[in-house]
Amino acid sequence: MSGLVMPAPKADVLARRARIVADLRAIVPGEGVIDAEAEMRPFESDGVTAYRQLPLVVVLPSTTEQVSKVLAYAHANGIPVVPRGAGTSLSGGALPLEDGILLGMGKFNRILDIDFENRTVVAQPGVTNLGITTAVAHEGFYYAPDPSSQIACTIGGNVGENSGGVHCLKYGLTTNNVLGVEMVLISGEVIRLGGKHLDSGGLDLLGLIVGSEGLLGVVTEVTVRILKKPETARAVLVGFPSSEAAGACVAAIIAAGIIPGGMEMMDKMMVHAAEAFLGAGYPLDVEALLIVELDGPEAEVNHLIERVAEIAGTLGCLTLRASTSEEERVAFWAGRKAAFPAVGRISPDYLCMDGTIPRKALPLVLKRMEEMSEKYGLRCGNVFHAGDGNLHPLICYDANQPGQLEKAEAFGADILLLCVEVGGVLTGEHGVGVEKRDLMPSMFNEIDLAHQQRLKCAFDPDALLNPGKVFPVLHRCAELGRMHVSGGKLPFPDLPRF
Amino acid sequence: MSERLCPRDEADVVEAVRWAVSNGRTLDVAGSGSKAGLGRHIQTDATLELSGLSGVTLYEPEELVLSAKAGTQVAEIEALVAASKQMLAFEPMDFGPLLGLAPGGGTLGGLMACNLAGPRRPSAGAARDHALGIRAVSGRAEAFKAGGRVVKNVTGYDLPRGLAGSYGTLAAFTELTIKVLPRPETVETLLLLGLDPAAAAAAMSAAVGSYYDVSGAAHVPEAVAAAIAAVAGAGTAVTALRLEGVQPSIRHRRGKLEAMLRTHGTLSFLDADASRGFWQAVRDVTPFAVPLPPALPDPALMAGLDPATQSEAVLRPQGLGPRVKPGDEGAHLENHPALWRISVAPMAGPSVGAALREIGARCLYDWAGGLVWAEMPGAEPQTAAVRAAVAAAGGGHATLIRASAAARAAEEVFQPLDPITGALIARMKNGFDPGRVLSPGRIYAGV
Ligand SMILES: Cc1cc2nc3c(=O)[nH]c(=O)nc-3n(C[C@H](O)[C@H](O)[C@@H](O)COP(=O)(O)OP(=O)(O)OC[C@H]3O[C@@H](n4cnc5c(N)ncnc54)[C@H](O)[C@@H]3O)c2cc1C
Ligand SMILES: Cc1cc2nc3c(=O)[nH]c(=O)nc-3n(C[C@H](O)[C@H](O)[C@H](O)COP(=O)(O)OP(=O)(O)OC[C@H]3O[C@@H](n4cnc5c(N)ncnc54)[C@H](O)[C@@H]3O)c2cc1C
């Protein structure tokens, strides 16, 4: 792996490996504990394949009680634990540690309760994102957040990363759609938060747990809300002579009070790559392509499609096609959804970045990315969740060319720093993991990070859950707990205090 | 009388907390106290009033984002975004009427600290779902930030969301960034008349689970409906389904819903104006409002008084209506009926209501049945009965919204926690506010 420094493995843990494996076998019987190198290989990386590490041991529990015992054991023996769902993380969140237990949640694959009247599903964390939708589709319902990886990624991993999808501008991210969790703390204690009801009355711990990247506890059950599938969905495909014009169109649609179900932008390189890959029928003579999907009751969709077409027309679009059938709508999306494999065909390797920017900064960011592309000598295509400003630059490189991975990584880091510079953030939906860990100080100062870590300390005082992720430096909790406050004059005496 | 600290900016807030920490004093973190009668009753050495940190610092309608200092009045923000045809989609309620205060008070910080949400909660989310970024001062006398100003962000823990609902116990917000959304062009309400709560919950479940985008579903029993002007004339219980959006869409959806619900009961309808009045009444629970207390002397009259005399009354900014004496927050609520806000699974609402009706409570149901407002027959909160009803309904949470200060000091106002979660929250308090200076005990005793 390139340049990534992980916490030094604990020599005493490595030395006790045989003992630890035997103890874990007493908790999770049979095939639930894997220690043979060949069988651990499939777990050595997640979606960021540039980073690989064999874990100390893989444990695949199937009950909450086993999870609880494994964590209590790890806690008592100072052994790190890395939770893993399907391992599709694009930030290295599920990257194993040499001295750590890789806790695979794949056996938690049952849906426990479907309640159409209250519009909720209770699922174990290893159920796939699409699995939830599939289980309720016969009644016309679905689970709204739809990451492109939805056939593979798990609801537990979605909670870990607070994942989004193309529909999250209108329907929210994972956090807006999760109602409750059961979670095991590193002590082995089990907590239940939320349920089929809304909100918590007091402190919103659930809101902290979603997106915590496996650093606060292991989720063993998730309650989500489900929605009725929209009656109709139609998409318009709009080509523009420049990304500025496309960006202006996105802003104008939102300013007109329209929140589309999905609003995606692709740049010229991606349009061409997608077209070459599967002939989606995209116009090739445009600099930027927008897919705007309106969903809801039929009368509303038809009305809004007209308004979107009007807006696009006044902003000088070159081409505009509205889908007239479900097949056509699906075809419009097919190219966008195949963006990754399409790039895979034109480049041996690529890095997928994930920054968010205020949308108005788009022209500037695209221009600067072009300059970077020249500087690094690497091509870069862009797909973009245009509605919410979430950029996915795809940096093409060849891992077999010495130095290219490092160059691609440096290019990626420059893009993310640029996102922060223009008022945006390092990651919109993929998480910090190890990939953006060392960039955190560009967004947060020491005090900001220390406050986040104090939260970590409340859950996991010995930093055993997923260490080496998210935080560039993990301070000891005892050190963070101390308070140095001096002073104590009555504040601002010049002010009336009644 | 306790000290009042009125910081002008974030640096002042840091100073105030530093003073409290190093002198072992406690602070009541307040927007300016419109919900002082809310939560556990606490005694602090001083009040940290953040209403001086005021003003919208960023508003970009096309980016759907707004930032404002924490003490900015919610009413000011709502007026500003309304001018760009936008709204706070979570429909924050105004606690004024319930707590015997003039309507229209309340700050952005207070709204977020209480995680408010109105009838649109099931479809649009609560305040937490619209929190994008914060600046705040923790009980360590340190200013920090979290989140950002874009609508999609997973960089670091989601502290903006996690601190929603913290009632000032972990940090004092100094500035917040929230997501705003387009305001629907128009609104209509379909009514079903004469249903009992169970039949209403079934009808609301069918409607909310339909294709027709119902953005509010409430049931108001007959005796309660009489107190809401828009539906008083019905003379019976009303079950209301709100449709918002563009006119062609509303027309279409209303037709479909009418066809679907015809068998559930007699149909009626509220136009845009009547709908707005009705949903505001549901949002603010005006049928259970209490009258404003007698006004204290006008600030203008007191301007000439010397400070010692002034401290007997509180000077309020102009236009805020009647004032409450310091230390008396909630005192005027002493003899009014106790009021609970109960969140359960939507279909469980009627069973909670039935159990509470047996002890004489009156109920109003929002969130398709999932939010039950229960007004007790007297000032006695009858906590045990309420908690039992929630447990029997499959769990949820009940919060005592209105009761005498004595009752709020004696009872668990919020849903009691299991010991493990309680210990976890105490550890969070240790991390953010080790000296326990920020509104200690406001949510949970000792925290
Ligand atoms: C003595 C007194 C008299 C009043 N008289 C009147 C009156 O006559 N008429 C009238 O309309 N209103 C009156 N008010 C209410 C007040 O003027 C406003 O209505 C209102 O702006 C108050 O605050 P709030 O709703 O934001 O939250 P508050 O009620 O101040 O607070 C609600 C909760 O949020 C927390 N909180 C608030 N702000 C923050 C923050 N920035 N960071 C973290 N936590 C926070 C608090 O700790 C508390 O737990 C009075 C208030 C007081 C204290
Ligand atoms: C082709 C492709 C397309 C993608 N498209 C999108 C997209 O559109 N939107 C998007 O947001 N993401 C996308 N992703 C990223 C990824 O799919 C998501 O982050 C997903 O949520 C990860 O789920 P997983 O089950 O694979 O989790 P993993 O990768 O196994 O784990 C992710 C994180 O969650 C933690 N975790 C996993 N399970 C648990 C648990 N039970 N308890 C506690 N912590 C746990 C892990 O420790 C890790 O930190 C894509 C990935 C790929 C490969």
Coordinates of C-alpha atoms and ligand atoms in Angstrom, one line a residue, chain B residues 4 27-39 42 47-51 53 69-74 94-96 99-114 116 136 163 166-176 292 296 314 316-317 319-329 439 442-443, ligand 1:
Chain B
R4 CA -27.7 36.8 33.7
L27 CA -25.2 28.0 33.7
D28 CA -28.7 27.6 32.3
V29 CA -28.1 27.8 28.5
A30 CA -31.0 29.7 27.0
G31 CA -31.9 31.1 23.7
S32 CA -33.9 33.5 25.6
G33 CA -36.1 31.2 27.5
S34 CA -39.3 30.6 25.5
K35 CA -39.1 27.0 26.6
A36 CA -37.9 27.7 30.1
G37 CA -41.0 25.8 31.2
L38 CA -39.8 22.8 29.3
G39 CA -37.6 19.9 30.4
I42 CA -33.2 23.1 37.2
T47 CA -28.3 32.1 32.9
L48 CA -26.3 32.2 29.7
E49 CA -28.7 34.0 27.4
L50 CA -27.7 33.7 23.7
S51 CA -30.2 35.9 22.1
L53 CA -25.8 36.3 19.1
K69 CA -26.1 32.9 14.8
A70 CA -27.7 30.7 17.4
G71 CA -29.8 33.5 19.1
T72 CA -31.5 34.5 15.9
Q73 CA -35.3 34.5 16.2
V74 CA -36.9 31.6 14.3
D94 CA -44.1 27.4 18.6
F95 CA -44.2 26.4 22.2
G96 CA -45.5 29.8 23.2
L99 CA -46.4 27.4 27.9
G100 CA -48.4 30.5 28.4
L101 CA -46.1 32.8 26.4
A102 CA -46.8 35.0 23.4
P103 CA -46.4 33.2 20.1
G104 CA -43.5 33.9 17.8
G105 CA -40.6 33.6 20.4
G106 CA -37.9 31.0 20.1
T107 CA -34.4 31.1 18.7
L108 CA -32.7 28.9 16.1
G109 CA -30.4 27.5 18.9
G110 CA -33.3 26.6 21.1
L111 CA -35.1 25.0 18.2
M112 CA -32.1 22.7 17.4
A113 CA -31.4 22.0 21.1
C114 CA -35.0 20.8 21.4
L116 CA -38.4 20.4 17.2
A136 CA -20.6 25.7 19.6
L163 CA -26.3 17.6 19.5
S166 CA -29.2 18.0 23.7
Y167 CA -31.2 20.8 25.5
G168 CA -28.0 22.8 26.1
T169 CA -26.4 20.1 28.2
L170 CA -23.3 19.3 26.0
A171 CA -22.5 22.6 24.3
A172 CA -24.0 26.1 23.7
F173 CA -24.5 26.5 19.9
T174 CA -23.2 29.8 18.7
E175 CA -24.0 29.4 15.0
L176 CA -25.9 26.9 13.0
L292 CA -50.9 34.4 28.8
L296 CA -45.3 43.0 33.6
V314 CA -37.0 41.3 33.0
R316 CA -37.5 42.1 27.0
P317 CA -36.8 43.2 23.5
G319 CA -42.6 43.4 20.7
L320 CA -42.2 40.1 22.6
G321 CA -45.4 40.4 24.5
P322 CA -46.0 39.7 28.2
R323 CA -43.0 39.0 30.3
V324 CA -42.4 36.4 33.0
K325 CA -40.6 37.2 36.2
P326 CA -37.1 35.8 36.4
G327 CA -37.1 32.6 38.5
D328 CA -40.7 32.4 37.7
E329 CA -40.4 30.6 34.4
S439 CA -27.7 23.1 32.1
R442 CA -32.0 19.6 32.2
I443 CA -32.6 16.2 30.5
Ligands
LIG1 C1 -37.5 35.5 32.2 C2 -38.0 35.3 30.8 C3 -39.1 36.1 30.3 C4 -39.6 35.9 29.1 N1 -40.6 36.6 28.7 C5 -41.1 36.5 27.4 C6 -42.2 37.2 27.0 O1 -42.7 38.0 27.7 N2 -42.8 37.0 25.8 C7 -42.2 36.1 25.0 O2 -42.7 36.0 23.8 N3 -41.1 35.4 25.3 C8 -40.6 35.6 26.5 N4 -39.5 34.9 26.9 C9 -39.0 33.9 26.0 C10 -38.0 34.5 25.0 O3 -37.9 35.8 25.1 C11 -38.2 34.1 23.6 O4 -39.5 33.6 23.4 C12 -37.2 33.0 22.9 O5 -36.5 33.6 21.9 C13 -36.5 32.2 23.8 O6 -35.7 31.1 23.6 P1 -35.7 29.7 22.9 O7 -37.0 29.3 22.6 O8 -34.8 29.8 21.8 O9 -35.1 28.6 23.8 P2 -35.0 28.5 25.3 O10 -36.3 28.4 26.0 O11 -34.1 29.5 25.8 O12 -34.3 27.1 25.4 C14 -34.8 25.8 25.1 C15 -33.7 24.7 25.3 O13 -32.7 24.9 24.3 C16 -31.5 25.1 24.9 N5 -30.8 26.1 24.1 C17 -31.3 27.3 23.8 N6 -30.4 28.0 23.0 C18 -29.3 27.2 22.9 C19 -28.1 27.3 22.3 N7 -27.7 28.4 21.6 N8 -27.2 26.3 22.4 C20 -27.5 25.2 23.1 N9 -28.7 25.0 23.7 C21 -29.6 26.0 23.6 C22 -31.8 25.5 26.3 O14 -30.7 25.1 27.2 C23 -33.0 24.8 26.6 O15 -32.8 23.5 27.0 C24 -39.0 35.0 28.2 C25 -37.9 34.3 28.6 C26 -37.4 34.4 29.9 C27 -36.2 33.6 30.3

